[in-house]
């Protein structure tokens, strides 16, 4: 069975369980950011474990549920938790869920994550709109794909129109939103101070263990995508920092109020396709 056939099967399965109709936006919620779903009405949810071909996410701070709901007049599909390369050893761990977004009508995709900052003025709690990435892992979710589509362009991967809408939402809601380049490290260990010096020298403002494979997959499937990082810590060695997962989860949870406001403003500014 191909990834796309698996995604179609998963889509049929969820449609029969209330995930029907059109979605205006799909969203992946990172570590500690799951509370965004509290802003939804008419909520339907399904654990990933029940959805055919979906990965299981076992990281604490990641719930592993698919959720549909309404935010104001918009219908939103939420992935509460993601599968990571470091859990599975498979950079394509999110291929079925991303193909599934396409199967459900290809709404714009917003990825969120917790990230370390290499910049002293992007403090813990800051929100950053990702403008570009550096794939330092050297891995690709498209390894072994044989289609010509695998040679996907990643110029303007982080959709300019969606990024403009994020900026506008930030100014309307009074949330400070920075911009930055995200570097993907495979994890699960945190980086060394030497690696962070390298990352900063190479132009990375943020470091993290997710998102990049999902962006590559989203572009492969023709989805418009953008990403917002919540800075949970200064990256290793910056100001003497030594990150921990506990700190990451706590700060992400604390910063999620700003992200919720931003996302609400962003969703309000999306084109209304549900009318
Ligand atoms: N490094 C990698 N991933 C992360 C970090 C970090 O410092 N913080 C949150 N996710």
mmCIF file of C-alpha atoms and ligand atoms in Angstrom:
data_model
loop_
_atom_site.group_PDB
_atom_site.id
_atom_site.type_symbol
_atom_site.label_atom_id
_atom_site.label_comp_id
_atom_site.label_asym_id
_atom_site.label_seq_id
_atom_site.Cartn_x
_atom_site.Cartn_y
_atom_site.Cartn_z
ATOM 1 C CA UNK A 1 0.000 0.000 0.000
ATOM 2 C CA UNK A 2 1.372 3.454 -0.850
ATOM 3 C CA UNK A 3 1.522 6.317 1.654
ATOM 4 C CA UNK A 4 -1.219 8.032 -0.316
ATOM 5 C CA UNK A 5 -3.489 4.957 -0.221
ATOM 6 C CA UNK A 6 -2.928 4.740 3.526
ATOM 7 C CA UNK A 7 -3.799 8.426 3.874
ATOM 8 C CA UNK A 8 -6.983 7.924 1.831
ATOM 9 C CA UNK A 9 -7.978 5.017 4.065
ATOM 10 C CA UNK A 10 -7.322 7.123 7.183
ATOM 11 C CA UNK A 11 -9.365 9.969 5.656
ATOM 12 C CA UNK A 12 -12.317 7.648 4.931
ATOM 13 C CA UNK A 13 -12.101 6.328 8.492
ATOM 14 C CA UNK A 14 -12.199 9.764 10.135
ATOM 15 C CA UNK A 15 -14.894 11.128 7.791
ATOM 16 C CA UNK A 16 -17.227 8.419 9.068
ATOM 17 C CA UNK A 17 -16.507 9.621 12.613
ATOM 18 C CA UNK A 18 -17.440 13.259 12.308
ATOM 19 C CA UNK A 19 -14.387 14.655 10.496
ATOM 20 C CA UNK A 20 -16.431 15.439 7.421
ATOM 21 C CA UNK A 21 -16.834 18.584 5.356
ATOM 22 C CA UNK A 22 -14.205 21.165 4.525
ATOM 23 C CA UNK A 23 -11.422 22.443 6.745
ATOM 24 C CA UNK A 24 -10.150 26.027 6.587
ATOM 25 C CA UNK A 25 -6.885 25.216 8.312
ATOM 26 C CA UNK A 26 -4.865 22.278 9.659
ATOM 27 C CA UNK A 27 -2.457 22.651 12.537
ATOM 28 C CA UNK A 28 0.210 20.533 14.220
ATOM 29 C CA UNK A 29 0.692 21.357 17.899
ATOM 30 C CA UNK A 30 4.141 20.863 19.385
ATOM 31 C CA UNK A 31 5.402 20.098 22.872
ATOM 32 C CA UNK A 32 3.327 21.762 25.598
ATOM 33 C CA UNK A 33 1.090 23.560 23.071
ATOM 34 C CA UNK A 34 -1.865 21.184 23.119
ATOM 35 C CA UNK A 35 -4.096 23.604 25.067
ATOM 36 C CA UNK A 36 -4.857 25.469 21.859
ATOM 37 C CA UNK A 37 -7.698 23.019 21.416
ATOM 38 C CA UNK A 38 -9.481 24.664 24.379
ATOM 39 C CA UNK A 39 -10.404 27.470 21.954
ATOM 40 C CA UNK A 40 -12.419 25.127 19.743
ATOM 41 C CA UNK A 41 -16.141 24.468 19.735
ATOM 42 C CA UNK A 42 -18.049 21.470 18.382
ATOM 43 C CA UNK A 43 -15.025 19.321 19.085
ATOM 44 C CA UNK A 44 -14.591 15.792 17.744
ATOM 45 C CA UNK A 45 -11.466 13.850 18.694
ATOM 46 C CA UNK A 46 -9.815 10.520 17.937
ATOM 47 C CA UNK A 47 -6.599 9.077 19.410
ATOM 48 C CA UNK A 48 -3.968 8.476 16.700
ATOM 49 C CA UNK A 49 -3.844 4.857 17.871
ATOM 50 C CA UNK A 50 -7.386 4.331 16.515
ATOM 51 C CA UNK A 51 -6.737 5.829 13.082
ATOM 52 C CA UNK A 52 -5.431 3.375 10.506
ATOM 53 C CA UNK A 53 -1.769 3.927 9.522
ATOM 54 C CA UNK A 54 -1.259 6.857 11.907
ATOM 55 C CA UNK A 55 1.983 6.975 13.900
ATOM 56 C CA UNK A 56 1.908 6.847 17.667
ATOM 57 C CA UNK A 57 3.534 9.702 19.522
ATOM 58 C CA UNK A 58 4.990 8.699 22.842
ATOM 59 C CA UNK A 59 6.727 11.884 23.984
ATOM 60 C CA UNK A 60 5.439 13.396 27.222
ATOM 61 C CA UNK A 61 3.851 16.751 26.426
ATOM 62 C CA UNK A 62 2.378 15.323 23.206
ATOM 63 C CA UNK A 63 -1.152 13.954 23.486
ATOM 64 C CA UNK A 64 -1.397 12.024 20.195
ATOM 65 C CA UNK A 65 -4.931 12.941 19.147
ATOM 66 C CA UNK A 66 -6.613 14.205 16.016
ATOM 67 C CA UNK A 67 -9.158 16.917 16.709
ATOM 68 C CA UNK A 68 -11.693 18.749 14.574
ATOM 69 C CA UNK A 69 -13.529 21.817 15.749
ATOM 70 C CA UNK A 70 -14.759 25.275 14.984
ATOM 71 C CA UNK A 71 -12.919 28.470 15.856
ATOM 72 C CA UNK A 72 -15.234 31.411 15.233
ATOM 73 C CA UNK A 73 -16.601 30.613 11.770
ATOM 74 C CA UNK A 74 -13.658 28.477 10.646
ATOM 75 C CA UNK A 75 -13.281 24.697 10.748
ATOM 76 C CA UNK A 76 -9.922 23.572 12.042
ATOM 77 C CA UNK A 77 -8.191 20.205 11.985
ATOM 78 C CA UNK A 78 -5.649 19.772 14.766
ATOM 79 C CA UNK A 79 -2.883 17.257 15.240
ATOM 80 C CA UNK A 80 -2.282 17.350 18.969
ATOM 81 C CA UNK A 81 1.183 15.838 19.029
ATOM 82 C CA UNK A 82 3.447 14.600 16.266
ATOM 83 C CA UNK A 83 5.771 11.686 15.583
ATOM 84 C CA UNK A 84 9.446 12.636 15.496
ATOM 85 C CA UNK A 85 12.398 11.210 13.650
ATOM 86 C CA UNK A 86 14.113 10.549 16.977
ATOM 87 C CA UNK A 87 11.225 8.346 18.151
ATOM 88 C CA UNK A 88 10.933 6.264 15.044
ATOM 89 C CA UNK A 89 14.289 6.456 13.264
ATOM 90 C CA UNK A 90 12.122 7.305 10.277
ATOM 91 C CA UNK A 91 12.209 10.812 8.799
ATOM 92 C CA UNK A 92 8.943 9.965 7.013
ATOM 93 C CA UNK A 93 7.112 9.312 10.313
ATOM 94 C CA UNK A 94 4.644 12.126 9.489
ATOM 95 C CA UNK A 95 4.150 11.210 5.835
ATOM 96 C CA UNK A 96 0.736 9.594 6.272
ATOM 97 C CA UNK A 97 -0.656 12.464 8.418
ATOM 98 C CA UNK A 98 0.580 15.102 5.949
ATOM 99 C CA UNK A 99 -0.764 13.136 2.950
ATOM 100 C CA UNK A 100 -3.994 12.860 4.945
ATOM 101 C CA UNK A 101 -4.227 16.689 5.145
ATOM 102 C CA UNK A 102 -4.133 16.695 1.353
ATOM 103 C CA UNK A 103 -6.756 13.921 1.215
ATOM 104 C CA UNK A 104 -9.050 16.055 3.412
ATOM 105 C CA UNK A 105 -9.010 18.926 0.914
ATOM 106 C CA UNK A 106 -5.520 20.420 1.314
ATOM 107 C CA UNK A 107 -6.215 23.292 3.728
ATOM 108 C CA UNK A 108 -3.254 25.520 4.670
ATOM 109 C CA UNK A 109 -1.052 23.883 7.300
ATOM 110 C CA UNK A 110 0.339 25.658 10.369
ATOM 111 C CA UNK A 111 3.124 23.832 12.194
ATOM 112 C CA UNK A 112 4.011 24.800 15.753
ATOM 113 C CA UNK A 113 6.992 23.703 17.757
ATOM 114 C CA UNK A 114 9.053 24.337 20.851
ATOM 115 C CA UNK A 115 12.542 25.547 19.947
ATOM 116 C CA UNK A 116 15.794 26.696 21.460
ATOM 117 C CA UNK A 117 17.029 30.191 20.607
ATOM 118 C CA UNK A 118 20.556 31.082 19.514
ATOM 119 C CA UNK A 119 19.748 34.803 19.735
ATOM 120 C CA UNK A 120 19.965 36.643 23.039
ATOM 121 C CA UNK A 121 17.038 38.882 22.143
ATOM 122 C CA UNK A 122 14.680 35.962 21.323
ATOM 123 C CA UNK A 123 14.067 35.094 24.971
ATOM 124 C CA UNK A 124 12.130 32.099 26.335
ATOM 125 C CA UNK A 125 8.434 32.753 25.781
ATOM 126 C CA UNK A 126 9.036 34.578 22.450
ATOM 127 C CA UNK A 127 7.058 33.605 19.353
ATOM 128 C CA UNK A 128 8.919 33.345 16.055
ATOM 129 C CA UNK A 129 7.512 32.944 12.551
ATOM 130 C CA UNK A 130 9.864 30.622 10.668
ATOM 131 C CA UNK A 131 11.043 32.165 7.398
ATOM 132 C CA UNK A 132 13.350 29.370 6.227
ATOM 133 C CA UNK A 133 15.197 26.316 7.523
ATOM 134 C CA UNK A 134 18.532 24.526 7.526
ATOM 135 C CA UNK A 135 18.257 20.747 7.394
ATOM 136 C CA UNK A 136 21.253 19.894 9.522
ATOM 137 C CA UNK A 137 20.091 16.299 10.117
ATOM 138 C CA UNK A 138 20.876 15.422 6.507
ATOM 139 C CA UNK A 139 17.760 13.232 6.566
ATOM 140 C CA UNK A 140 14.799 13.493 4.231
ATOM 141 C CA UNK A 141 11.264 12.130 4.528
ATOM 142 C CA UNK A 142 11.505 11.581 0.767
ATOM 143 C CA UNK A 143 14.377 9.073 0.849
ATOM 144 C CA UNK A 144 13.333 6.024 -1.236
ATOM 145 C CA UNK A 145 10.549 7.945 -2.984
ATOM 146 C CA UNK A 146 10.895 7.258 -6.699
ATOM 147 C CA UNK A 147 8.623 9.924 -8.165
ATOM 148 C CA UNK A 148 9.936 13.064 -9.860
ATOM 149 C CA UNK A 149 8.023 14.943 -7.180
ATOM 150 C CA UNK A 150 10.796 14.085 -4.708
ATOM 151 C CA UNK A 151 12.922 16.861 -6.241
ATOM 152 C CA UNK A 152 10.641 19.377 -4.605
ATOM 153 C CA UNK A 153 11.659 23.038 -4.523
ATOM 154 C CA UNK A 154 12.037 24.498 -1.049
ATOM 155 C CA UNK A 155 12.410 28.088 -2.184
ATOM 156 C CA UNK A 156 9.653 30.015 -0.389
ATOM 157 C CA UNK A 157 8.732 26.807 1.445
ATOM 158 C CA UNK A 158 7.277 28.894 4.282
ATOM 159 C CA UNK A 159 4.429 30.460 2.376
ATOM 160 C CA UNK A 160 4.711 34.205 2.042
ATOM 161 C CA UNK A 161 0.982 34.854 2.117
ATOM 162 C CA UNK A 162 0.501 32.799 5.265
ATOM 163 C CA UNK A 163 3.470 34.543 6.894
ATOM 164 C CA UNK A 164 1.895 37.911 6.068
ATOM 165 C CA UNK A 165 -1.328 36.732 7.701
ATOM 166 C CA UNK A 166 0.631 35.699 10.803
ATOM 167 C CA UNK A 167 2.242 39.141 10.953
ATOM 168 C CA UNK A 168 -1.096 40.858 10.548
ATOM 169 C CA UNK A 169 -2.638 38.640 13.243
ATOM 170 C CA UNK A 170 0.252 39.540 15.564
ATOM 171 C CA UNK A 171 -0.300 43.264 15.107
ATOM 172 C CA UNK A 172 -4.084 42.963 15.461
ATOM 173 C CA UNK A 173 -3.851 40.862 18.636
ATOM 174 C CA UNK A 174 -0.931 42.790 20.136
ATOM 175 C CA UNK A 175 1.376 39.762 20.222
ATOM 176 C CA UNK A 176 5.085 40.234 19.460
ATOM 177 C CA UNK A 177 6.084 37.924 16.603
ATOM 178 C CA UNK A 178 9.738 37.687 15.546
ATOM 179 C CA UNK A 179 11.061 36.057 12.387
ATOM 180 C CA UNK A 180 13.844 33.506 12.180
ATOM 181 C CA UNK A 181 15.587 30.578 10.514
ATOM 182 C CA UNK A 182 15.078 27.133 12.105
ATOM 183 C CA UNK A 183 17.761 24.449 12.072
ATOM 184 C CA UNK A 184 16.701 20.808 12.355
ATOM 185 C CA UNK A 185 18.790 18.600 14.618
ATOM 186 C CA UNK A 186 17.844 14.917 14.782
ATOM 187 C CA UNK A 187 17.846 14.771 18.605
ATOM 188 C CA UNK A 188 16.812 13.377 20.993
ATOM 189 C CA UNK A 189 19.832 14.623 22.932
ATOM 190 C CA UNK A 190 20.058 18.396 23.059
ATOM 191 C CA UNK A 191 22.856 20.052 21.107
ATOM 192 C CA UNK A 192 26.327 20.756 22.447
ATOM 193 C CA UNK A 193 27.447 24.364 22.944
ATOM 194 C CA UNK A 194 29.858 23.859 20.002
ATOM 195 C CA UNK A 195 26.973 22.750 17.765
ATOM 196 C CA UNK A 196 24.986 25.802 18.807
ATOM 197 C CA UNK A 197 27.918 28.112 17.993
ATOM 198 C CA UNK A 198 28.014 26.442 14.580
ATOM 199 C CA UNK A 199 24.248 26.829 14.135
ATOM 200 C CA UNK A 200 24.417 30.523 14.967
ATOM 201 C CA UNK A 201 27.389 31.063 12.656
ATOM 202 C CA UNK A 202 25.507 29.336 9.827
ATOM 203 C CA UNK A 203 22.504 31.615 10.225
ATOM 204 C CA UNK A 204 20.135 29.683 12.486
ATOM 205 C CA UNK A 205 18.097 31.673 15.003
ATOM 206 C CA UNK A 206 16.221 28.611 16.285
ATOM 207 C CA UNK A 207 17.077 24.969 16.806
ATOM 208 C CA UNK A 208 14.666 22.085 17.178
ATOM 209 C CA UNK A 209 13.917 18.434 16.500
ATOM 210 C CA UNK A 210 10.794 18.585 14.333
ATOM 211 C CA UNK A 211 8.934 20.589 11.673
ATOM 212 C CA UNK A 212 11.472 20.395 8.817
ATOM 213 C CA UNK A 213 10.411 16.917 7.609
ATOM 214 C CA UNK A 214 6.776 18.058 7.798
ATOM 215 C CA UNK A 215 7.532 21.153 5.722
ATOM 216 C CA UNK A 216 9.284 19.023 3.081
ATOM 217 C CA UNK A 217 6.295 16.659 2.999
ATOM 218 C CA UNK A 218 3.805 19.522 2.892
ATOM 219 C CA UNK A 219 5.559 21.047 -0.132
ATOM 220 C CA UNK A 220 5.788 17.596 -1.750
ATOM 221 C CA UNK A 221 2.006 17.301 -1.428
ATOM 222 C CA UNK A 222 1.452 20.855 -2.661
ATOM 223 C CA UNK A 223 0.169 22.199 0.671
ATOM 224 C CA UNK A 224 0.712 25.800 1.706
ATOM 225 C CA UNK A 225 2.609 25.728 4.981
ATOM 226 C CA UNK A 226 3.957 28.053 7.662
ATOM 227 C CA UNK A 227 5.500 27.458 11.085
ATOM 228 C CA UNK A 228 5.554 29.219 14.433
ATOM 229 C CA UNK A 229 8.165 28.418 17.060
ATOM 230 C CA UNK A 230 7.709 29.040 20.742
ATOM 231 C CA UNK A 231 11.138 29.728 22.224
ATOM 232 C CA UNK A 232 11.268 27.547 25.314
ATOM 233 C CA UNK A 233 14.926 28.032 26.199
ATOM 234 C CA UNK A 234 18.180 29.594 25.197
ATOM 235 C CA UNK A 235 20.066 26.984 23.155
ATOM 236 C CA UNK A 236 22.938 25.096 24.803
ATOM 237 C CA UNK A 237 25.759 27.345 25.939
ATOM 238 C CA UNK A 238 23.996 30.627 25.056
ATOM 239 C CA UNK A 239 24.305 32.645 28.246
ATOM 240 C CA UNK A 240 25.419 29.396 29.920
ATOM 241 C CA UNK A 241 22.148 27.591 29.092
ATOM 242 C CA UNK A 242 21.734 23.833 29.521
ATOM 243 C CA UNK A 243 18.271 22.918 28.162
ATOM 244 C CA UNK A 244 16.040 20.239 29.650
ATOM 245 C CA UNK A 245 12.802 18.632 28.498
ATOM 246 C CA UNK A 246 11.056 19.682 31.736
ATOM 247 C CA UNK A 247 11.937 23.343 31.127
ATOM 248 C CA UNK A 248 10.837 23.008 27.492
ATOM 249 C CA UNK A 249 7.401 21.689 28.462
ATOM 250 C CA UNK A 250 6.859 24.209 31.272
ATOM 251 C CA UNK A 251 7.846 27.259 29.234
ATOM 252 C CA UNK A 252 5.828 26.085 26.212
ATOM 253 C CA UNK A 253 2.756 25.700 28.394
ATOM 254 C CA UNK A 254 3.338 29.141 29.910
ATOM 255 C CA UNK A 255 3.819 30.786 26.510
ATOM 256 C CA UNK A 256 0.829 29.134 24.907
ATOM 257 C CA UNK A 257 -1.531 32.013 25.853
ATOM 258 C CA UNK A 258 0.248 34.314 23.371
ATOM 259 C CA UNK A 259 0.281 31.605 20.731
ATOM 260 C CA UNK A 260 -3.439 31.040 21.257
ATOM 261 C CA UNK A 261 -4.147 34.724 20.681
ATOM 262 C CA UNK A 262 -1.957 34.755 17.603
ATOM 263 C CA UNK A 263 -3.589 31.653 16.128
ATOM 264 C CA UNK A 264 -7.070 32.962 16.842
ATOM 265 C CA UNK A 265 -6.244 36.180 14.992
ATOM 266 C CA UNK A 266 -4.647 34.207 12.168
ATOM 267 C CA UNK A 267 -7.630 31.890 11.772
ATOM 268 C CA UNK A 268 -9.992 34.889 11.800
ATOM 269 C CA UNK A 269 -8.027 36.328 8.859
ATOM 270 C CA UNK A 270 -8.176 33.184 6.710
ATOM 271 C CA UNK A 271 -10.371 33.115 3.645
ATOM 272 C CA UNK A 272 -13.770 31.739 4.507
ATOM 273 C CA UNK A 273 -14.250 28.552 2.520
ATOM 274 C CA UNK A 274 -16.995 27.108 4.679
ATOM 275 C CA UNK A 275 -19.757 29.523 3.653
HETATM 276 N N1 LIG B 1 17.219 22.151 21.048
HETATM 277 C C1 LIG B 1 16.522 21.306 20.286
HETATM 278 N N2 LIG B 1 15.206 21.173 20.356
HETATM 279 C C2 LIG B 1 14.556 21.945 21.238
HETATM 280 C C3 LIG B 1 15.229 22.861 22.064
HETATM 281 C C4 LIG B 1 16.631 22.980 21.959
HETATM 282 O O1 LIG B 1 17.294 23.761 22.646
HETATM 283 N N3 LIG B 1 14.273 23.469 22.822
HETATM 284 C C5 LIG B 1 13.092 22.936 22.455
HETATM 285 N N4 LIG B 1 13.254 22.018 21.497
#
